Amino acid sequence: MNKIQTCDCEGCHLKSLFFESLGEIDMGEMCKIKTEKSYYKGEIIVEEGTHIQDFMYLKEGLIKVYQRNGEISDQIISIAGPQDFVSIFTVFSDTHYHYSMSALEETTICSIDLSIIKDMILKNGKFAIILLSRISEATDRVIKLRFDISRKQLHGRIAYVLLHFADVIFKNTSFDLPLSRKEFGEFIGMTTENVIRTLSEFRKDKILSINGKTINIINSELLRKISKAG
Amino acid sequence: MNKIQTCDCEGCHLKSLFFESLGEIDMGEMCKIKTEKSYYKGEIIVEEGTHIQDFMYLKEGLIKVYQRNGEISDQIISIAGPQDFVSIFTVFSDTHYHYSMSALEETTICSIDLSIIKDMILKNGKFAIILLSRISEATDRVIKLRFDISRKQLHGRIAYVLLHFADVIFKNTSFDLPLSRKEFGEFIGMTTENVIRTLSEFRKDKILSINGKTINIINSELLRKISKAG
DNA sequence: CGCGGCTTTGATGTTCATCAAGTAAAGTGG
DNA sequence: CCACTTTACTTGATGAACATCAAAGCCGCG
């Protein structure tokens, strides 16, 4: 874990959020205050139960938000990518994290002390409105995702998540699955074996081509139908 | 002092939220602006897809938040009670409702034009912070509820929801189920028949006594175990 | 090179939805 | 007020969807 303390906010989308409401001087201030950390694949970013100190923004990479469930298996709630507010769930509602987070790939996270953010909400109404709507969007997306998944069965779930990766996260019909088969199962609430079985079926039906983690959606029409049908 | 007296917001918890951050004059203003409306059992409060105009607060009663699914069945996302912000999901993230809402019993809802709330966030930082944390709490609760339900099976789900009613909503081991068996199924993602079957089993095992809609939890120890075990 | 983790496939049993059929309760019109 | 429809509730039988168990191949890594 490298701790870099630069002020290189160019190219960071967080900047654009702040710029809408903050003057340049405040923005420069913010840049000095923020901390940037990189996490390697598999590294734990936040452990559930620990104290919340920072407001975190995912600058680059991919993470999973999950909950421990005994020793053996976790349950993944959501997967967050670039420009996501990472700690949306509990930052403003509790003092301790309810969920754990870990990096699915090389990830850079930008942290700002929560008290500074709160101070900014107090002082800057425009900032408050923008932040509120951004947080609402993010939580709404998670609720929708979980709700959609919960009312489908195996085939529909897999199809839905694959399309989610293709459309939302990678914006490409071909991508490297950032999850192991086991994690895939933990995400959609199914066993590893059945995830594999269904992926194999999709391969046999020429809906996908699979090569280890690399997935290529061949018949996205049909995949979309399966996702919708449930 | 006299101004505030004329307003019948006494006993309303929304007042206490606003009072923490609003001066008495603003509070009086707010009281004049708000609209109060009552809905009878079964009446639709909000139809999904319609334009969001108001920020709504549930003063008294019980509602279900759900989504249409064809002609036959809905899917219930959550059940909200007194002191809940009803329109938490989409108010700040979109212009149109994603979900429908209807009254499960006689319900009174207090509405304030959304633009007024937004204006208040702009002007009053303290108000913004409180609102943000209240909304976060509410959405977090929904995410937790749905996540908890999704990883249990039938028996665990029923036990969990019964305890949710007893502990959170009615604060009593004996209560009138505000949902039909069908709605219960729509809430936990199961068929009506299996809801009934499981309730019957619980009755036979002397965990509950059931008389139509009236439910009395006899062995809450065991019910809690079933809920935990999944 | 062998150990542990990830992946894959098959066989078996459990959980649950679906179908069918019947009873009770609740509203509706003559 | 009673026949009549409609809606909610209940139970049982059957089959589909899915978890679990078992076994083996694969691959990276010490």
PDB file of C-alpha atoms in Angstrom, chain A residues 12-170:
ATOM      1  CA  CYS A  12      -9.929  13.239 -11.272  1.00  0.00           C
ATOM      2  CA  HIS A  13     -13.677  13.390 -11.528  1.00  0.00           C
ATOM      3  CA  LEU A  14     -14.010  14.222  -7.882  1.00  0.00           C
ATOM      4  CA  LYS A  15     -12.588  17.550  -8.828  1.00  0.00           C
ATOM      5  CA  SER A  16     -15.464  18.266 -11.164  1.00  0.00           C
ATOM      6  CA  LEU A  17     -17.953  17.529  -8.416  1.00  0.00           C
ATOM      7  CA  PHE A  18     -16.245  19.937  -6.090  1.00  0.00           C
ATOM      8  CA  PHE A  19     -15.630  22.522  -8.747  1.00  0.00           C
ATOM      9  CA  GLU A  20     -19.303  22.928  -9.369  1.00  0.00           C
ATOM     10  CA  SER A  21     -19.697  24.254  -5.889  1.00  0.00           C
ATOM     11  CA  LEU A  22     -16.275  25.178  -4.565  1.00  0.00           C
ATOM     12  CA  GLY A  23     -14.190  28.153  -5.444  1.00  0.00           C
ATOM     13  CA  GLU A  24     -10.644  27.612  -6.651  1.00  0.00           C
ATOM     14  CA  ILE A  25      -9.155  28.532  -3.335  1.00  0.00           C
ATOM     15  CA  ASP A  26     -11.253  25.970  -1.462  1.00  0.00           C
ATOM     16  CA  MET A  27     -10.419  23.495  -4.145  1.00  0.00           C
ATOM     17  CA  GLY A  28      -6.716  24.043  -3.672  1.00  0.00           C
ATOM     18  CA  GLU A  29      -7.224  23.596   0.039  1.00  0.00           C
ATOM     19  CA  MET A  30      -9.046  20.330  -0.592  1.00  0.00           C
ATOM     20  CA  CYS A  31      -6.258  19.117  -2.814  1.00  0.00           C
ATOM     21  CA  LYS A  32      -3.714  19.591  -0.071  1.00  0.00           C
ATOM     22  CA  ILE A  33      -5.828  17.856   2.495  1.00  0.00           C
ATOM     23  CA  LYS A  34      -6.807  14.764   0.579  1.00  0.00           C
ATOM     24  CA  THR A  35      -4.850  11.544   0.788  1.00  0.00           C
ATOM     25  CA  GLU A  36      -4.406   9.154  -2.053  1.00  0.00           C
ATOM     26  CA  LYS A  37      -3.749   5.477  -1.471  1.00  0.00           C
ATOM     27  CA  SER A  38      -3.235   2.591  -3.821  1.00  0.00           C
ATOM     28  CA  TYR A  39      -4.312  -0.939  -3.086  1.00  0.00           C
ATOM     29  CA  TYR A  40      -3.180  -4.040  -4.866  1.00  0.00           C
ATOM     30  CA  LYS A  41      -5.539  -6.770  -6.008  1.00  0.00           C
ATOM     31  CA  GLY A  42      -7.100  -8.579  -3.085  1.00  0.00           C
ATOM     32  CA  GLU A  43      -6.029  -6.046  -0.493  1.00  0.00           C
ATOM     33  CA  ILE A  44      -8.571  -5.098   2.123  1.00  0.00           C
ATOM     34  CA  ILE A  45      -9.499  -1.422   2.079  1.00  0.00           C
ATOM     35  CA  VAL A  46     -11.992  -1.350   4.903  1.00  0.00           C
ATOM     36  CA  GLU A  47     -12.823  -3.917   7.536  1.00  0.00           C
ATOM     37  CA  GLU A  48     -16.419  -3.989   8.758  1.00  0.00           C
ATOM     38  CA  GLY A  49     -16.807  -2.754  12.314  1.00  0.00           C
ATOM     39  CA  THR A  50     -13.938  -0.292  12.207  1.00  0.00           C
ATOM     40  CA  HIS A  51     -14.395   3.380  12.855  1.00  0.00           C
ATOM     41  CA  ILE A  52     -15.289   5.639   9.946  1.00  0.00           C
ATOM     42  CA  GLN A  53     -12.815   8.438   9.582  1.00  0.00           C
ATOM     43  CA  ASP A  54     -12.715   9.341   5.939  1.00  0.00           C
ATOM     44  CA  PHE A  55     -14.988  10.077   3.107  1.00  0.00           C
ATOM     45  CA  MET A  56     -13.672   7.920   0.269  1.00  0.00           C
ATOM     46  CA  TYR A  57     -13.774   8.303  -3.460  1.00  0.00           C
ATOM     47  CA  LEU A  58     -12.762   5.589  -5.908  1.00  0.00           C
ATOM     48  CA  LYS A  59     -10.441   7.241  -8.382  1.00  0.00           C
ATOM     49  CA  GLU A  60      -9.284   4.214 -10.293  1.00  0.00           C
ATOM     50  CA  GLY A  61      -9.908   0.492 -10.087  1.00  0.00           C
ATOM     51  CA  LEU A  62     -12.645  -1.841  -8.912  1.00  0.00           C
ATOM     52  CA  ILE A  63     -13.696  -2.936  -5.451  1.00  0.00           C
ATOM     53  CA  LYS A  64     -16.212  -5.250  -3.843  1.00  0.00           C
ATOM     54  CA  VAL A  65     -18.380  -4.290  -0.898  1.00  0.00           C
ATOM     55  CA  TYR A  66     -19.222  -7.333   1.145  1.00  0.00           C
ATOM     56  CA  GLN A  67     -20.109  -8.816   4.483  1.00  0.00           C
ATOM     57  CA  ARG A  68     -18.387 -11.589   6.375  1.00  0.00           C
ATOM     58  CA  ASN A  69     -20.404 -14.709   6.914  1.00  0.00           C
ATOM     59  CA  GLY A  70     -18.540 -17.157   9.077  1.00  0.00           C
ATOM     60  CA  GLU A  71     -15.085 -18.334   8.038  1.00  0.00           C
ATOM     61  CA  ILE A  72     -15.822 -19.790   4.684  1.00  0.00           C
ATOM     62  CA  SER A  73     -17.849 -17.455   2.561  1.00  0.00           C
ATOM     63  CA  ASP A  74     -18.671 -13.782   2.225  1.00  0.00           C
ATOM     64  CA  GLN A  75     -21.635 -12.072   0.683  1.00  0.00           C
ATOM     65  CA  ILE A  76     -21.006  -9.363  -1.842  1.00  0.00           C
ATOM     66  CA  ILE A  77     -23.447  -6.466  -1.849  1.00  0.00           C
ATOM     67  CA  SER A  78     -22.110  -4.411  -4.661  1.00  0.00           C
ATOM     68  CA  ILE A  79     -19.193  -3.721  -6.905  1.00  0.00           C
ATOM     69  CA  ALA A  80     -17.965  -0.159  -7.242  1.00  0.00           C
ATOM     70  CA  GLY A  81     -15.857   1.337  -9.975  1.00  0.00           C
ATOM     71  CA  PRO A  82     -14.196   4.630 -10.903  1.00  0.00           C
ATOM     72  CA  GLN A  83     -15.991   7.780  -9.798  1.00  0.00           C
ATOM     73  CA  ASP A  84     -18.025   5.960  -7.191  1.00  0.00           C
ATOM     74  CA  PHE A  85     -18.329   7.189  -3.673  1.00  0.00           C
ATOM     75  CA  VAL A  86     -17.102   4.144  -1.916  1.00  0.00           C
ATOM     76  CA  SER A  87     -18.303   4.625   1.590  1.00  0.00           C
ATOM     77  CA  ILE A  88     -21.838   5.647   0.723  1.00  0.00           C
ATOM     78  CA  PHE A  89     -23.545   3.186   2.959  1.00  0.00           C
ATOM     79  CA  THR A  90     -22.692   4.137   6.460  1.00  0.00           C
ATOM     80  CA  VAL A  91     -20.696   7.369   6.366  1.00  0.00           C
ATOM     81  CA  PHE A  92     -23.591   9.599   7.259  1.00  0.00           C
ATOM     82  CA  SER A  93     -25.704   7.179   9.243  1.00  0.00           C
ATOM     83  CA  ASP A  94     -23.297   5.521  11.668  1.00  0.00           C
ATOM     84  CA  THR A  95     -19.832   5.876  13.127  1.00  0.00           C
ATOM     85  CA  HIS A  96     -18.637   2.387  12.173  1.00  0.00           C
ATOM     86  CA  TYR A  97     -18.579   0.523   8.891  1.00  0.00           C
ATOM     87  CA  HIS A  98     -21.249  -2.120   8.378  1.00  0.00           C
ATOM     88  CA  TYR A  99     -19.489  -3.619   5.407  1.00  0.00           C
ATOM     89  CA  SER A 100     -15.999  -4.587   4.348  1.00  0.00           C
ATOM     90  CA  MET A 101     -14.344  -3.541   1.145  1.00  0.00           C
ATOM     91  CA  SER A 102     -11.465  -4.986  -0.814  1.00  0.00           C
ATOM     92  CA  ALA A 103      -9.816  -4.298  -4.138  1.00  0.00           C
ATOM     93  CA  LEU A 104     -10.714  -6.534  -7.079  1.00  0.00           C
ATOM     94  CA  GLU A 105      -7.870  -5.032  -9.063  1.00  0.00           C
ATOM     95  CA  GLU A 106      -5.221  -2.357  -8.611  1.00  0.00           C
ATOM     96  CA  THR A 107      -7.220   0.468  -7.085  1.00  0.00           C
ATOM     97  CA  THR A 108      -6.599   4.067  -6.125  1.00  0.00           C
ATOM     98  CA  ILE A 109      -8.729   5.695  -3.499  1.00  0.00           C
ATOM     99  CA  CYS A 110      -8.863   9.329  -2.575  1.00  0.00           C
ATOM    100  CA  SER A 111      -9.734  10.038   1.060  1.00  0.00           C
ATOM    101  CA  ILE A 112     -10.801  13.221   2.765  1.00  0.00           C
ATOM    102  CA  ASP A 113     -11.416  13.475   6.466  1.00  0.00           C
ATOM    103  CA  LEU A 114     -15.153  13.165   7.052  1.00  0.00           C
ATOM    104  CA  SER A 115     -15.252  16.157   9.352  1.00  0.00           C
ATOM    105  CA  ILE A 116     -13.999  18.343   6.516  1.00  0.00           C
ATOM    106  CA  ILE A 117     -16.776  17.129   4.255  1.00  0.00           C
ATOM    107  CA  LYS A 118     -19.329  17.766   6.963  1.00  0.00           C
ATOM    108  CA  ASP A 119     -17.916  21.205   7.498  1.00  0.00           C
ATOM    109  CA  MET A 120     -18.248  21.880   3.827  1.00  0.00           C
ATOM    110  CA  ILE A 121     -21.883  20.784   3.844  1.00  0.00           C
ATOM    111  CA  LEU A 122     -22.484  23.224   6.687  1.00  0.00           C
ATOM    112  CA  LYS A 123     -20.857  26.106   4.912  1.00  0.00           C
ATOM    113  CA  ASN A 124     -21.737  25.426   1.310  1.00  0.00           C
ATOM    114  CA  GLY A 125     -25.344  24.656   0.427  1.00  0.00           C
ATOM    115  CA  LYS A 126     -24.671  24.029  -3.210  1.00  0.00           C
ATOM    116  CA  PHE A 127     -22.097  21.444  -2.304  1.00  0.00           C
ATOM    117  CA  ALA A 128     -24.612  19.809   0.036  1.00  0.00           C
ATOM    118  CA  ILE A 129     -27.229  19.496  -2.678  1.00  0.00           C
ATOM    119  CA  ILE A 130     -24.812  17.984  -5.167  1.00  0.00           C
ATOM    120  CA  LEU A 131     -23.429  15.552  -2.629  1.00  0.00           C
ATOM    121  CA  LEU A 132     -26.905  14.513  -1.522  1.00  0.00           C
ATOM    122  CA  SER A 133     -28.033  13.796  -5.040  1.00  0.00           C
ATOM    123  CA  ARG A 134     -24.836  11.901  -5.847  1.00  0.00           C
ATOM    124  CA  ILE A 135     -25.219   9.748  -2.762  1.00  0.00           C
ATOM    125  CA  SER A 136     -28.886   9.152  -3.482  1.00  0.00           C
ATOM    126  CA  GLU A 137     -28.090   8.043  -7.002  1.00  0.00           C
ATOM    127  CA  ALA A 138     -25.500   5.598  -5.737  1.00  0.00           C
ATOM    128  CA  THR A 139     -27.677   4.029  -3.053  1.00  0.00           C
ATOM    129  CA  ASP A 140     -30.647   3.871  -5.421  1.00  0.00           C
ATOM    130  CA  ARG A 141     -28.510   1.997  -7.912  1.00  0.00           C
ATOM    131  CA  VAL A 142     -27.530  -0.535  -5.272  1.00  0.00           C
ATOM    132  CA  ILE A 143     -31.118  -1.033  -4.151  1.00  0.00           C
ATOM    133  CA  LYS A 144     -32.224  -1.511  -7.735  1.00  0.00           C
ATOM    134  CA  LEU A 145     -29.408  -3.958  -8.447  1.00  0.00           C
ATOM    135  CA  ARG A 146     -30.143  -6.129  -5.424  1.00  0.00           C
ATOM    136  CA  PHE A 147     -33.867  -5.957  -6.026  1.00  0.00           C
ATOM    137  CA  ASP A 148     -33.501  -6.923  -9.670  1.00  0.00           C
ATOM    138  CA  ILE A 149     -31.200  -9.811  -8.841  1.00  0.00           C
ATOM    139  CA  SER A 150     -33.415 -11.105  -6.067  1.00  0.00           C
ATOM    140  CA  ARG A 151     -36.386 -11.631  -8.315  1.00  0.00           C
ATOM    141  CA  LYS A 152     -34.639 -13.608 -10.984  1.00  0.00           C
ATOM    142  CA  GLN A 153     -33.485 -17.161 -10.962  1.00  0.00           C
ATOM    143  CA  LEU A 154     -30.054 -18.538 -11.720  1.00  0.00           C
ATOM    144  CA  HIS A 155     -29.959 -18.086 -15.494  1.00  0.00           C
ATOM    145  CA  GLY A 156     -31.513 -14.651 -15.331  1.00  0.00           C
ATOM    146  CA  ARG A 157     -29.145 -13.557 -12.574  1.00  0.00           C
ATOM    147  CA  ILE A 158     -26.039 -14.601 -14.420  1.00  0.00           C
ATOM    148  CA  ALA A 159     -27.259 -12.987 -17.624  1.00  0.00           C
ATOM    149  CA  TYR A 160     -28.138  -9.804 -15.744  1.00  0.00           C
ATOM    150  CA  VAL A 161     -24.775  -9.529 -14.030  1.00  0.00           C
ATOM    151  CA  LEU A 162     -22.840 -10.273 -17.203  1.00  0.00           C
ATOM    152  CA  LEU A 163     -24.755  -7.508 -18.966  1.00  0.00           C
ATOM    153  CA  HIS A 164     -24.133  -5.258 -15.980  1.00  0.00           C
ATOM    154  CA  PHE A 165     -20.407  -5.804 -16.395  1.00  0.00           C
ATOM    155  CA  ALA A 166     -20.558  -5.329 -20.150  1.00  0.00           C
ATOM    156  CA  ASP A 167     -22.847  -2.293 -20.169  1.00  0.00           C
ATOM    157  CA  VAL A 168     -22.090  -0.449 -16.968  1.00  0.00           C
ATOM    158  CA  ILE A 169     -18.645  -1.341 -15.744  1.00  0.00           C
ATOM    159  CA  PHE A 170     -16.535  -2.205 -18.781  1.00  0.00           C
TER     160      PHE A 170
END
